[in-house]
CSV table of C-alpha atoms in Angstrom, one decimal:
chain,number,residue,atom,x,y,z
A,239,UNK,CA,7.8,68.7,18.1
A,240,UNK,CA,5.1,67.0,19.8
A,241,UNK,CA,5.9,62.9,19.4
A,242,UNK,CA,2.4,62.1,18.2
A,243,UNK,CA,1.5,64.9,16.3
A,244,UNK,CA,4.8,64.0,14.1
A,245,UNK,CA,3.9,60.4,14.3
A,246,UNK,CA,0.5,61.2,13.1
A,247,UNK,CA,2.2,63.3,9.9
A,248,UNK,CA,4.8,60.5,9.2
A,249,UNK,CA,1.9,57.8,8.8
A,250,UNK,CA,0.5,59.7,5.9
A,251,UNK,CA,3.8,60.5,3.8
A,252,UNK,CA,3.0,58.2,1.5
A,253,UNK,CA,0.4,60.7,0.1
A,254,UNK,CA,3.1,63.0,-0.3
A,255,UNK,CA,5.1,62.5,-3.3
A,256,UNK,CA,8.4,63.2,-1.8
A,257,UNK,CA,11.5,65.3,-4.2
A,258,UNK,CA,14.2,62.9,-3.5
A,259,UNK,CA,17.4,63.4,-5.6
A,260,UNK,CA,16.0,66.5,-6.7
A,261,UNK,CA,15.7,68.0,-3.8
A,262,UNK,CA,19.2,66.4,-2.8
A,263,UNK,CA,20.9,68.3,-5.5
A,264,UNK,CA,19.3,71.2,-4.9
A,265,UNK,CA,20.7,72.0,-1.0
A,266,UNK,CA,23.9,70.1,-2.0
A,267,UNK,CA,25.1,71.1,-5.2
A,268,UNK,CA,29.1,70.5,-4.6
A,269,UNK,CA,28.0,67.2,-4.8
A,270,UNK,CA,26.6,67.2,-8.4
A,271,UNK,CA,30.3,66.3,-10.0
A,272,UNK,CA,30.2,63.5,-7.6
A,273,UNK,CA,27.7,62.3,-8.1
A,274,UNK,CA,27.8,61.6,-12.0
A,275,UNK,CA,31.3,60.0,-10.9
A,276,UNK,CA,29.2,57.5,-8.8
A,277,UNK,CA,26.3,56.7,-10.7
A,278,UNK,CA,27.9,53.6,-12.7
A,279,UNK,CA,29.1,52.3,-9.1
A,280,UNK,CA,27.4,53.4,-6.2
A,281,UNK,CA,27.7,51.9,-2.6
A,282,UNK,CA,24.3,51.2,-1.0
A,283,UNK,CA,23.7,51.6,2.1
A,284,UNK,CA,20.5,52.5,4.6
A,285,UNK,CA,20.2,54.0,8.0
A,286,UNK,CA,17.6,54.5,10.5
A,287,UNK,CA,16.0,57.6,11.7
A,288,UNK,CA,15.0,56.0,15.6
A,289,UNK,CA,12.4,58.6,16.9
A,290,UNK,CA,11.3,58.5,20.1
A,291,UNK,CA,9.2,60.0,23.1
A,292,UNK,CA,10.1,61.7,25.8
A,293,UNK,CA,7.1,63.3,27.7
A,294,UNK,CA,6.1,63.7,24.3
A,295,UNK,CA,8.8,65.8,23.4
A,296,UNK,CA,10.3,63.8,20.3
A,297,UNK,CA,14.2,62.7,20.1
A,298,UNK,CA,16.1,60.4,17.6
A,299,UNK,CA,19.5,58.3,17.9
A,300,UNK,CA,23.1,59.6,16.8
A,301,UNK,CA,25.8,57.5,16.9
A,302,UNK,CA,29.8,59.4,16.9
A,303,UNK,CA,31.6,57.1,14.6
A,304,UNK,CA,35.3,55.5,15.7
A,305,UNK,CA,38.3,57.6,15.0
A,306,UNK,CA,40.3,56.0,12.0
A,307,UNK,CA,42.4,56.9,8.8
A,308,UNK,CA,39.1,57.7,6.6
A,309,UNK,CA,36.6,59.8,5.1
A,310,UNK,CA,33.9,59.7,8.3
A,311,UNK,CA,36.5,59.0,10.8
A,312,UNK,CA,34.7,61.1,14.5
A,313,UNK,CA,31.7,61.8,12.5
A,314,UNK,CA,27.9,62.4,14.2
A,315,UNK,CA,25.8,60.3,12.2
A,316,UNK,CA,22.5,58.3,12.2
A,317,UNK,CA,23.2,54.5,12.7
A,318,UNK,CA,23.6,52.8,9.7
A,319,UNK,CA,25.9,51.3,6.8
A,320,UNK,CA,26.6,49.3,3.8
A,321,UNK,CA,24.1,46.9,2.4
A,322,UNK,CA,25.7,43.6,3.2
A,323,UNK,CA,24.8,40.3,0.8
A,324,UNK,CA,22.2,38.4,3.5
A,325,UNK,CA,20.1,41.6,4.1
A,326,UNK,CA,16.9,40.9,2.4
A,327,UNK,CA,16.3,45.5,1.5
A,328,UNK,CA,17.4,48.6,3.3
A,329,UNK,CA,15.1,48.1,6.1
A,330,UNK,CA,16.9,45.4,7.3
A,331,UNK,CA,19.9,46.6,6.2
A,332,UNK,CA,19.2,49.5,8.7
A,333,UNK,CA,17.9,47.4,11.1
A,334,UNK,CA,21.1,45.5,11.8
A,335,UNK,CA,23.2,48.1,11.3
A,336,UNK,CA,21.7,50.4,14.1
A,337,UNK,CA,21.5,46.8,16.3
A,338,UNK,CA,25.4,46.6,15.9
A,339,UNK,CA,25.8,50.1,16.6
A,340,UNK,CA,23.5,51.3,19.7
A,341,UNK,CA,22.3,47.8,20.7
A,342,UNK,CA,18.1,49.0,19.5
A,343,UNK,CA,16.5,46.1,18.6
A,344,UNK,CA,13.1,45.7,16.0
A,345,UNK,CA,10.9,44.2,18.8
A,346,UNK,CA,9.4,47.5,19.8
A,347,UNK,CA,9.7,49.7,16.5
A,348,UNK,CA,7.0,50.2,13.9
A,349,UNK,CA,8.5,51.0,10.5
A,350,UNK,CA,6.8,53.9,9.2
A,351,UNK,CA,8.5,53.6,6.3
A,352,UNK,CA,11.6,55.0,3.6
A,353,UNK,CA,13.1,57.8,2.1
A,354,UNK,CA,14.3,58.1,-1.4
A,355,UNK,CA,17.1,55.8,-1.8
């Protein structure tokens, strides 16, 4: 999609009153049993969606996660993790996650803003 076209879209999502969990539940629903399991004990975490140009033509980071004994062990995946104490919300959270994982920094990026937690 054309980079400022979908930047011009994203600036006005506020308007748009966005489904969130519904919508979750809807395209995933395996995952309803889980998630009632969770709900008393969830693990928060954030990533970031990193779009960017190129001639226009609009791209975003993925990160392939280290092999290990574990559930997302070789996994593509947006950067991102777990919520740790010091981060102030999950903008930061994201923020220093995706710095520890691709080396992107907040000095250039505008925060358009978040999805439903």
């Amino acid at each position: 999609m054309d980079f400022k076209n979908l930047i011009s879209i994203l600036n006005n999502f506020d308007e748009i009153d966005l489904p969130g969990e519904a919508a979750h539940i809807e395209i995933a629903p395996y995952r309803n049993k889980r998630f009632n399991k969770l709900q008393n004990n969830p693990r928060y975490a954030a990533v970031l969606i990193h779009l960017y140009p190129i001639k226009n033509e609009t791209y975003f980071t993925l990160i392939k996660r280290a092999t290990y004994e574990g559930a997302h062990s070789g996994q593509i995946a947006l950067p991102g993790g777990k919520v740790e104490k010091e981060d102030l919300n999950s903008t930061e959270t994201a923020l220093r996650e995706a710095r520890e994982e691709t080396n992107i920094t907040s000095k250039n990026l505008k925060i358009i803003g978040e999805l439903t937690k």
